[in-house]
Structure formats: structure tokens, C-alpha cells
Coordinates of N, CA and C in Angstrom, one line a residue:
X198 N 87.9 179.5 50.2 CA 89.3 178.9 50.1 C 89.8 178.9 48.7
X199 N 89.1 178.8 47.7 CA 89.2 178.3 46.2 C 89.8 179.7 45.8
X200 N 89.8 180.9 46.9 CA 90.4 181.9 45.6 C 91.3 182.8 46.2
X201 N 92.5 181.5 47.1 CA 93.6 181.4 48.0 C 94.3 181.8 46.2
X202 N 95.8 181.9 46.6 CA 96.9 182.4 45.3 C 98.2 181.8 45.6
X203 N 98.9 180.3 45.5 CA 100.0 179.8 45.5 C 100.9 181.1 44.2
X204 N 102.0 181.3 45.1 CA 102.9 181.6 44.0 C 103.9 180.6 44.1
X205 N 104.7 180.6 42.5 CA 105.3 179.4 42.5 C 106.6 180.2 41.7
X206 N 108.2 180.0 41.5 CA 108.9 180.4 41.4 C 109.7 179.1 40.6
X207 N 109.3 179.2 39.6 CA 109.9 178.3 38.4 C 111.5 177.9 38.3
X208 N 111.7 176.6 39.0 CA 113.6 177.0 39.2 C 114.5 175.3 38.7
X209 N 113.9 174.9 37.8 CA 114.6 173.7 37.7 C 115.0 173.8 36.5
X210 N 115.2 174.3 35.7 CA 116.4 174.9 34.9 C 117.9 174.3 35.0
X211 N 118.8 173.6 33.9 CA 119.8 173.5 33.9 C 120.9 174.3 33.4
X212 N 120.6 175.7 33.4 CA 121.2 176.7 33.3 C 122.4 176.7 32.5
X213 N 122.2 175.8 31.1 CA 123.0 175.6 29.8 C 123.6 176.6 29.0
X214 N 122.6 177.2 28.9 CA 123.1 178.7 27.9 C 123.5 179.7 29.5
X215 N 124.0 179.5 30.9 CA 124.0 180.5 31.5 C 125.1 180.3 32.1
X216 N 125.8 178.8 32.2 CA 127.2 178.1 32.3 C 127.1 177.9 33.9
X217 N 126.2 178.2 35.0 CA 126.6 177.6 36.3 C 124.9 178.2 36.9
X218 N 124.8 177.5 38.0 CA 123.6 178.0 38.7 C 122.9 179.4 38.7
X219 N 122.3 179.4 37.7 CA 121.4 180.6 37.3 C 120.5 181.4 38.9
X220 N 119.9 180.3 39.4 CA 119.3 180.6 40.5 C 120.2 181.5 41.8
X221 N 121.1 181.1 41.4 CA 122.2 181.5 42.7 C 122.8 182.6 42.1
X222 N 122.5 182.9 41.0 CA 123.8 184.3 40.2 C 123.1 185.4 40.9
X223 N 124.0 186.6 41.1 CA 123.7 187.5 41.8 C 123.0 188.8 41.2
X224 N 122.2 189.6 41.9 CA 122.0 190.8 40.7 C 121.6 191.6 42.2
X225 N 122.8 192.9 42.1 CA 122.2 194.2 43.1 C 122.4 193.4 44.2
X226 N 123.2 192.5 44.6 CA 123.4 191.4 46.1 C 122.9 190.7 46.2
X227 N 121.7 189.7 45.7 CA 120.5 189.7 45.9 C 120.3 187.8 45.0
X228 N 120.6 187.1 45.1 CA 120.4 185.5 44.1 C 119.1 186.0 43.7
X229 N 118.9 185.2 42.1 CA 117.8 185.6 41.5 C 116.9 184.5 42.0
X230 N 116.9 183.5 42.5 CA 116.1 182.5 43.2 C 115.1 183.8 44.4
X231 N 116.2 184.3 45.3 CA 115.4 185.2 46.6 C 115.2 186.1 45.9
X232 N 115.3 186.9 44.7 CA 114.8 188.0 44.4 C 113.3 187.7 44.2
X233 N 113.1 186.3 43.2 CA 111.8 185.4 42.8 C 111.0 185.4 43.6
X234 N 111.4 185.0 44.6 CA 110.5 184.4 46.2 C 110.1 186.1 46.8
X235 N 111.1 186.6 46.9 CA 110.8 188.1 47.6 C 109.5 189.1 46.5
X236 N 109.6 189.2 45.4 CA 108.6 189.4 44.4 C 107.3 188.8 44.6
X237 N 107.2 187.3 44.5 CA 106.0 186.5 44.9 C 105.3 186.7 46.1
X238 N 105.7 187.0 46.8 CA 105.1 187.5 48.4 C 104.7 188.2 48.5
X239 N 105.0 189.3 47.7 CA 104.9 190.6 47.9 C 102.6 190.4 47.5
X240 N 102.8 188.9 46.1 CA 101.4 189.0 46.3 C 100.3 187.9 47.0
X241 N 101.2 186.9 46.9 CA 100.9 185.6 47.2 C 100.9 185.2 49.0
X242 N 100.1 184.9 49.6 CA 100.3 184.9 50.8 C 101.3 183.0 51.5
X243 N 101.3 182.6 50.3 CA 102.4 181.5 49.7 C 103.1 181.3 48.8
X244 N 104.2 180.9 48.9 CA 105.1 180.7 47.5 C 105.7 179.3 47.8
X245 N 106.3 178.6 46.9 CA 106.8 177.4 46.6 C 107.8 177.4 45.4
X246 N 108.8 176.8 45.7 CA 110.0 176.5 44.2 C 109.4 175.6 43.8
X247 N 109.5 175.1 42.2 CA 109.3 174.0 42.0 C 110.6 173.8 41.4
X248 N 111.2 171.9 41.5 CA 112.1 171.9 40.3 C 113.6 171.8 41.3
X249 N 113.7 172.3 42.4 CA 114.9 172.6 43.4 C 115.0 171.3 44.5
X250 N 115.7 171.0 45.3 CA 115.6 170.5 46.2 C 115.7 171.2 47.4
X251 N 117.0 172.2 47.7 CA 116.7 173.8 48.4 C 116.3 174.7 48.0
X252 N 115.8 175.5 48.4 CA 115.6 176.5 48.3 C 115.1 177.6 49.4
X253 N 114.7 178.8 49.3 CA 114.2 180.0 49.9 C 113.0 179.8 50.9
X254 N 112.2 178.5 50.4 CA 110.9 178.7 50.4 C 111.0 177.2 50.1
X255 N 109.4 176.8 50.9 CA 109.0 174.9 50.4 C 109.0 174.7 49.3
X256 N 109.5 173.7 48.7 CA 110.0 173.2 47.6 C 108.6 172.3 47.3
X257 N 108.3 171.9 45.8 CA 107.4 171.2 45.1 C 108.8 170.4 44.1
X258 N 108.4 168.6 43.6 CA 108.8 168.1 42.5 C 108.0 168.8 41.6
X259 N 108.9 168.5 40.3 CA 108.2 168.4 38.8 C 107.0 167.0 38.9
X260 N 106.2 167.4 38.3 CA 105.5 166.1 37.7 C 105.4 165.9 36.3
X261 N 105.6 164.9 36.2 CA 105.2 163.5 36.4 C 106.6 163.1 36.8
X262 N 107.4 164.0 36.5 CA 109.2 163.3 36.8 C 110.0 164.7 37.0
X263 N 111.1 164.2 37.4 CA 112.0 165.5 37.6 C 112.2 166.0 36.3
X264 N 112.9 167.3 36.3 CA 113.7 167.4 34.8 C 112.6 167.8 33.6
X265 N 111.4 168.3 33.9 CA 110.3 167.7 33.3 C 110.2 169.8 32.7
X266 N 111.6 170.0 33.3 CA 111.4 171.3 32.3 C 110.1 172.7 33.2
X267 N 110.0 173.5 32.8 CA 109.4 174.4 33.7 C 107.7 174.0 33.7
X268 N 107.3 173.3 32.7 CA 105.9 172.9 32.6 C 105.7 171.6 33.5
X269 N 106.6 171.4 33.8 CA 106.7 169.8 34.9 C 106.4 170.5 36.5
X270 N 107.4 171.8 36.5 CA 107.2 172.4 37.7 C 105.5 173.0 37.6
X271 N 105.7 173.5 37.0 CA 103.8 174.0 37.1 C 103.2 173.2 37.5
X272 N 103.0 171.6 36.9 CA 102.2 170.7 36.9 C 102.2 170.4 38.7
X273 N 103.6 170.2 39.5 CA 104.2 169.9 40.3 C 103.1 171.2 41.4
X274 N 103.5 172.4 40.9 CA 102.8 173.4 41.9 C 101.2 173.4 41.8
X275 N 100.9 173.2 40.7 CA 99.3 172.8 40.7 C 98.4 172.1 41.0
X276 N 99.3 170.9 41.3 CA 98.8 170.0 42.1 C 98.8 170.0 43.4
X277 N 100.1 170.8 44.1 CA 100.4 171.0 45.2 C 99.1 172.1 45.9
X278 N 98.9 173.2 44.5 CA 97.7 174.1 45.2 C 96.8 173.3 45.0
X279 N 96.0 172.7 44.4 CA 94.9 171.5 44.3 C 94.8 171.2 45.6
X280 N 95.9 170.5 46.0 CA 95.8 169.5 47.5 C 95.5 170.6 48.7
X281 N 96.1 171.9 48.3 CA 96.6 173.0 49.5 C 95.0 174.1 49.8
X282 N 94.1 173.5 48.6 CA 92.9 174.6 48.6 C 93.1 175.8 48.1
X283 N 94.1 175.9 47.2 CA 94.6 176.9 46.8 C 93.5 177.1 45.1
X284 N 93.3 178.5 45.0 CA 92.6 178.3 43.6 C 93.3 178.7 42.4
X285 N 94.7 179.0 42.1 CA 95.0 179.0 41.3 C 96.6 179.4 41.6
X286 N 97.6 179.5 40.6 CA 99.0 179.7 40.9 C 99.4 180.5 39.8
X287 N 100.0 181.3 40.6 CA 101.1 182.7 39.9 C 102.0 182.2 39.8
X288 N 102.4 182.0 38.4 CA 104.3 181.6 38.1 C 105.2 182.3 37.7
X289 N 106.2 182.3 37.8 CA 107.0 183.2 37.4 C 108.7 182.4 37.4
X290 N 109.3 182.7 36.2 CA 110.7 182.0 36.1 C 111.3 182.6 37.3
X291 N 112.7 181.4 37.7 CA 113.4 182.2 38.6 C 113.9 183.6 38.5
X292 N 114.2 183.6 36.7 CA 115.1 184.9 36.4 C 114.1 185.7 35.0
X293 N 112.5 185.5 35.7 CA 112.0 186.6 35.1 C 111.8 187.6 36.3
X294 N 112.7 188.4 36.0 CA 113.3 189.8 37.0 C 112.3 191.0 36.5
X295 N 111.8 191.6 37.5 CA 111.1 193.5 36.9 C 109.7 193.1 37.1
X296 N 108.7 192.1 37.4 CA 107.7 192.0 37.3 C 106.9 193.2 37.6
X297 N 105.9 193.3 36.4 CA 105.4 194.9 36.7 C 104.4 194.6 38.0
X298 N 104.1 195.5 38.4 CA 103.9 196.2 40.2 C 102.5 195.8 40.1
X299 N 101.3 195.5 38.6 CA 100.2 194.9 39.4 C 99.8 193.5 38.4
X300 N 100.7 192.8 38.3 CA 101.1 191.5 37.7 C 99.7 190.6 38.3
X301 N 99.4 190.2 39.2 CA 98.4 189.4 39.5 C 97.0 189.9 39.0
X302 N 96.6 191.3 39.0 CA 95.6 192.3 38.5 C 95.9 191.8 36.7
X303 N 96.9 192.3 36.1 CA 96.8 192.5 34.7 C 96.6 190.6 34.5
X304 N 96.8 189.5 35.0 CA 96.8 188.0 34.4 C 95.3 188.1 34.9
X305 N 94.8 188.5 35.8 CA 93.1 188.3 36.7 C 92.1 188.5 35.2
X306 N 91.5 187.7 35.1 CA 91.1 186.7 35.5 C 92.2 185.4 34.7
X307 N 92.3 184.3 34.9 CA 93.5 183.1 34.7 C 92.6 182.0 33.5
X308 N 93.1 181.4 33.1 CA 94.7 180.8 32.9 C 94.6 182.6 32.0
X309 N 95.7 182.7 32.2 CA 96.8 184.0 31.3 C 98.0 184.1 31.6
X310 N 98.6 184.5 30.4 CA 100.4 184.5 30.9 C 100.6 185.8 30.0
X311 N 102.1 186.5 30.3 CA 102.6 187.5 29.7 C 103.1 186.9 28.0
X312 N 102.7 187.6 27.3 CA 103.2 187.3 25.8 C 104.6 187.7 25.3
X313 N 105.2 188.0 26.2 CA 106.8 188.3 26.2 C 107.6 187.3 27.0
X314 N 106.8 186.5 27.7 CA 107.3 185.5 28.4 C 106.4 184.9 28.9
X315 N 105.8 184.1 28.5 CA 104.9 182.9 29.2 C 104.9 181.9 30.5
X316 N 106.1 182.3 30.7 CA 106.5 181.1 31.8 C 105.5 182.4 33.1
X317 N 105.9 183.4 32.6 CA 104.8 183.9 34.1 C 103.6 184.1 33.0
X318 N 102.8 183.7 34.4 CA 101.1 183.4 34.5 C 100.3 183.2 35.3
X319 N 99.3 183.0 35.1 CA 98.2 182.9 36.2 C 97.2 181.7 36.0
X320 N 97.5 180.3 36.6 CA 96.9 179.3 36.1 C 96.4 178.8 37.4
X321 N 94.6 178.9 36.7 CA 93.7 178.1 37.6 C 93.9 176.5 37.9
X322 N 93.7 176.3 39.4 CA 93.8 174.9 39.2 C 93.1 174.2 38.4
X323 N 91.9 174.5 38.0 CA 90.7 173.6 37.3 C 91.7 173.6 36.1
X324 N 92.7 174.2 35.6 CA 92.8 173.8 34.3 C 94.4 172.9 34.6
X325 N 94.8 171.9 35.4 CA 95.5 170.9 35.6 C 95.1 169.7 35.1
X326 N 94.3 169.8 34.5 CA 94.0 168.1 33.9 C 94.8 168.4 32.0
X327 N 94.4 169.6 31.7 CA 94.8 170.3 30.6 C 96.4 169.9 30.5
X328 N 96.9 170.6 31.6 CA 98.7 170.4 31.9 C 98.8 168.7 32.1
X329 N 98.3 168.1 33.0 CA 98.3 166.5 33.2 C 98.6 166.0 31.4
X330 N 97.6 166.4 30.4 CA 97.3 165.4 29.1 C 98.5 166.1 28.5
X331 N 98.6 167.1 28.2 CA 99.7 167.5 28.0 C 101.4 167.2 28.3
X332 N 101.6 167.3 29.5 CA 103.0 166.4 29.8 C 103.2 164.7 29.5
X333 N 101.7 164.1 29.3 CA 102.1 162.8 29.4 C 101.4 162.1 28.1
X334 N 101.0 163.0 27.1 CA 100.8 163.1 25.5 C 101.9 163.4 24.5
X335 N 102.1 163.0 23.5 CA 103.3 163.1 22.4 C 102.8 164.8 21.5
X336 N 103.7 165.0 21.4 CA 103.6 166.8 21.1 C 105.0 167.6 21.5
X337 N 104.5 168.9 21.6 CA 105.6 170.0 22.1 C 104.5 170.0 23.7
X338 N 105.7 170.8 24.6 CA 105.9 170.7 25.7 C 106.1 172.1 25.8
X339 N 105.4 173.3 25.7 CA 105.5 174.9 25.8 C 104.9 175.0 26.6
X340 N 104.9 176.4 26.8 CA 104.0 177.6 27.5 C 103.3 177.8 27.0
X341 N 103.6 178.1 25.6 CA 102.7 178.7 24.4 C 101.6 177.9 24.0
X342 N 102.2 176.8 24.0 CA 100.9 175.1 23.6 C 100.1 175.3 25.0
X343 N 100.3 175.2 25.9 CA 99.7 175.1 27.1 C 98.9 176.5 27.0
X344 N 99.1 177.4 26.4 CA 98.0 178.2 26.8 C 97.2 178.3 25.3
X345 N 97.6 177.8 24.5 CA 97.0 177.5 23.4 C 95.5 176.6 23.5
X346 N 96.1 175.5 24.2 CA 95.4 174.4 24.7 C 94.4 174.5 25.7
X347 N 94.6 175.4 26.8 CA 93.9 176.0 27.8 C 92.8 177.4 27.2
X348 N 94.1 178.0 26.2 CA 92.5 179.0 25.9 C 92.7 180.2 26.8
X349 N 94.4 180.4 27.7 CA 94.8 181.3 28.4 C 94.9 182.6 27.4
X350 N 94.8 183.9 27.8 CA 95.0 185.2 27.8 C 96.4 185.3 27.1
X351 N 96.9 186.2 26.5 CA 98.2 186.2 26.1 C 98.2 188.0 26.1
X352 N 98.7 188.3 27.4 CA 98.9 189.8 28.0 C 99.9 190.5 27.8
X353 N 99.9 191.6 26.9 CA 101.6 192.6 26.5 C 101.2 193.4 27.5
X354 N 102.5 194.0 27.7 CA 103.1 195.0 28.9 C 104.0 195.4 28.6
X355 N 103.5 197.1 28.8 CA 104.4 197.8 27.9 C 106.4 197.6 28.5
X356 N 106.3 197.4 29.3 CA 108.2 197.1 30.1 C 107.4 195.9 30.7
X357 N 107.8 194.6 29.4 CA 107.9 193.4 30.4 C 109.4 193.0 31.3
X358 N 108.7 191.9 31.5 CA 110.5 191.3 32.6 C 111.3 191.3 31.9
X359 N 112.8 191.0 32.4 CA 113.8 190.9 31.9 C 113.7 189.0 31.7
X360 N 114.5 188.7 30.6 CA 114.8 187.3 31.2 C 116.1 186.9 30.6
X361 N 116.6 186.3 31.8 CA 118.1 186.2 32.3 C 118.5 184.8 31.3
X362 N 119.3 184.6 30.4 CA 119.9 183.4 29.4 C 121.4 183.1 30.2
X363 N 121.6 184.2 29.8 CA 123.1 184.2 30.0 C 124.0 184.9 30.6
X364 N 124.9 184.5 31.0 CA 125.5 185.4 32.1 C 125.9 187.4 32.0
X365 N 126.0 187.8 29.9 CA 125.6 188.9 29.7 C 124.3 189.6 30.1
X366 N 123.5 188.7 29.6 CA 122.3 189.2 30.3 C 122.1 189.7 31.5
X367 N 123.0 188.8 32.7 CA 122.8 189.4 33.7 C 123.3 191.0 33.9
X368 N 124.3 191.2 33.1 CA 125.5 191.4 33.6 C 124.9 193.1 32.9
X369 N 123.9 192.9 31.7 CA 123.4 194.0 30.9 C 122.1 194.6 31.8
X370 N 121.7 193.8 32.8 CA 120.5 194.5 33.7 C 120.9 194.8 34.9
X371 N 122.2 194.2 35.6 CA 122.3 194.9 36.4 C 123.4 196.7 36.1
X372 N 123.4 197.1 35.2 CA 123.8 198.3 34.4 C 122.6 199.1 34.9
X373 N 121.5 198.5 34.8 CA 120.1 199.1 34.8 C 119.8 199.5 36.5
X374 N 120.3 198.5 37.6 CA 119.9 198.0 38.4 C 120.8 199.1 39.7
X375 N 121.5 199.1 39.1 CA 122.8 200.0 39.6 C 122.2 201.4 40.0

């Protein structure tokens, strides 16, 4: 059971720099929330939002508290695979878009994240006590610290993801998408 694969689709974002629901903006027809979820499946024989209250797919809180930023959602899905028997979770931002085609292979073995974007990764449950002292210790609150701290992989790829800030952004990939 321990080497079951929660995917988790990072979505509690207040989409500040993006000016309205990031999750819901469209690219090729398609909300980048269900593009997230439709990607995760493809490896994960589960996925979960964390961070949402709707969504595509079963929803997880942030932990320790809402709002707790995309490292809150992690914590939130880690725990959830913890309880689920799950042995470790694939993350990935809502609107990290393009995930290369053998993403679970290149993070294998975990904790590892992409070094062009950390928010995707590949984090073993056993290393949730790591994330636990971290969220509820005085410091920075990264991806980067967290894999710092964990001792995760930091994996380049030659065409990593896109990641979506702002509404140009979207607006410059789907150019690509077209």
C-alpha cells in the first residue's frame, strides 16, 4: 500500500498578481484547475485540490489553517495521504501547465521537486513531520526551505512548466497552445 501515489493539485492561491480566479482562467477551453487534475491522473490513480472548497476532484484543507499558502496545502495533502495509505504525493501548482510526459519517473525517487518550480514534487509521506516543524516554526515558509530542510532533489528539465502569474502570462502560452 505504502507506494500507492496521491496526486495533489496546489490551488489556494489568491491570485493577486493575476487579478481574478487563476484556477478558473481558461487556456485552449480548458480551466487551469481541470487542466491540473486531468494531468495528475494521467499518473496518479488519485488526486485531491488542496486549498479550494470546490473543485474537480476531493478537496483537502491547508494545514495547520487555511490560507497557509501552497506549503499549507501540501501539509493538508500529506496528511490526507498518511491517513489514505498513500506513500507519497505528486504536487503540482494549479497553473504549473506543460508537465514533462515522465514527471513522476524524473522526481522518483522523493522528496524532489523541479528547480524551475518547486511547488511540483514528489514528497514522501515519512517526510511530513519535516513540513509539520516547519509551518508551525518561525522562519521562511518555501519550497526551497522545505526541500532544503528535507534534503529533496532539485531536478532541471530541459522545457520545464509554464507558470501562470498573470493574466499575460496566460495569454503568452496560450500563443503556444493554439
Amino acid at each position: 500500500m505504502a507506494d500507492r501515489l496521491l496526486g495533489c493539485v496546489l490551488a489556494g492561491g489568491q491570485s493577486r498578481r493575476f487579478g481574478s480566479d487563476k484556477a478558473l482562467a481558461l487556456l485552449d477551453g480548458e480551466t487551469l484547475i481541470d487542466r491540473a487534475v486531468r494531468q495528475l491522473r494521467a499518473w496518479c490513480g488519485d488526486v485531491v485540490v488542496a486549498g479550494r472548497a470546490e473543485a474537480p476532484a476531493p478537496t483537502v484543507a491547508d494545514w495547520p489553517a487555511g490560507d497557509m499558502g501552497p506549503l499549507g496545502g501540501l501539509a493538508g495533502a500529506l496528511r490526507h495521504a498518511r491517513d489514505g495509505g498513500y506513500g507519497a504525493v505528486l504536487a503540482c501548482g494549479v497553473d504549473s501547465v506543460g508537465l514533462p510526459a515522465d514527471t513522476p519517473a524524473l522526481l522518483s525517487p522523493g522528496p524532489s521537486c523541479l528547480s524551475s518550480q518547486p511547488v511540483v514534487g514528489l514528497w514522501p509521506v515519512a517526510m511530513l513531520p519535516v513540513l509539520e516543524r516547519l509551518l508551525t516554526g518561525p522562519g521562511r515558509n518555501s519550497f526551497v526551505h522545505l526541500a532544503q530542510l528535507s534534503g529533496a532533489r532539485m531536478v532541471d528539465v530541459p522545457c520545464p512548466p509554464a507558470n501562470i502569474n498573470t493574466p499575460a502570462d496566460l495569454a503568452d502560452l496560450a500563443k503556444t497552445v493554439e
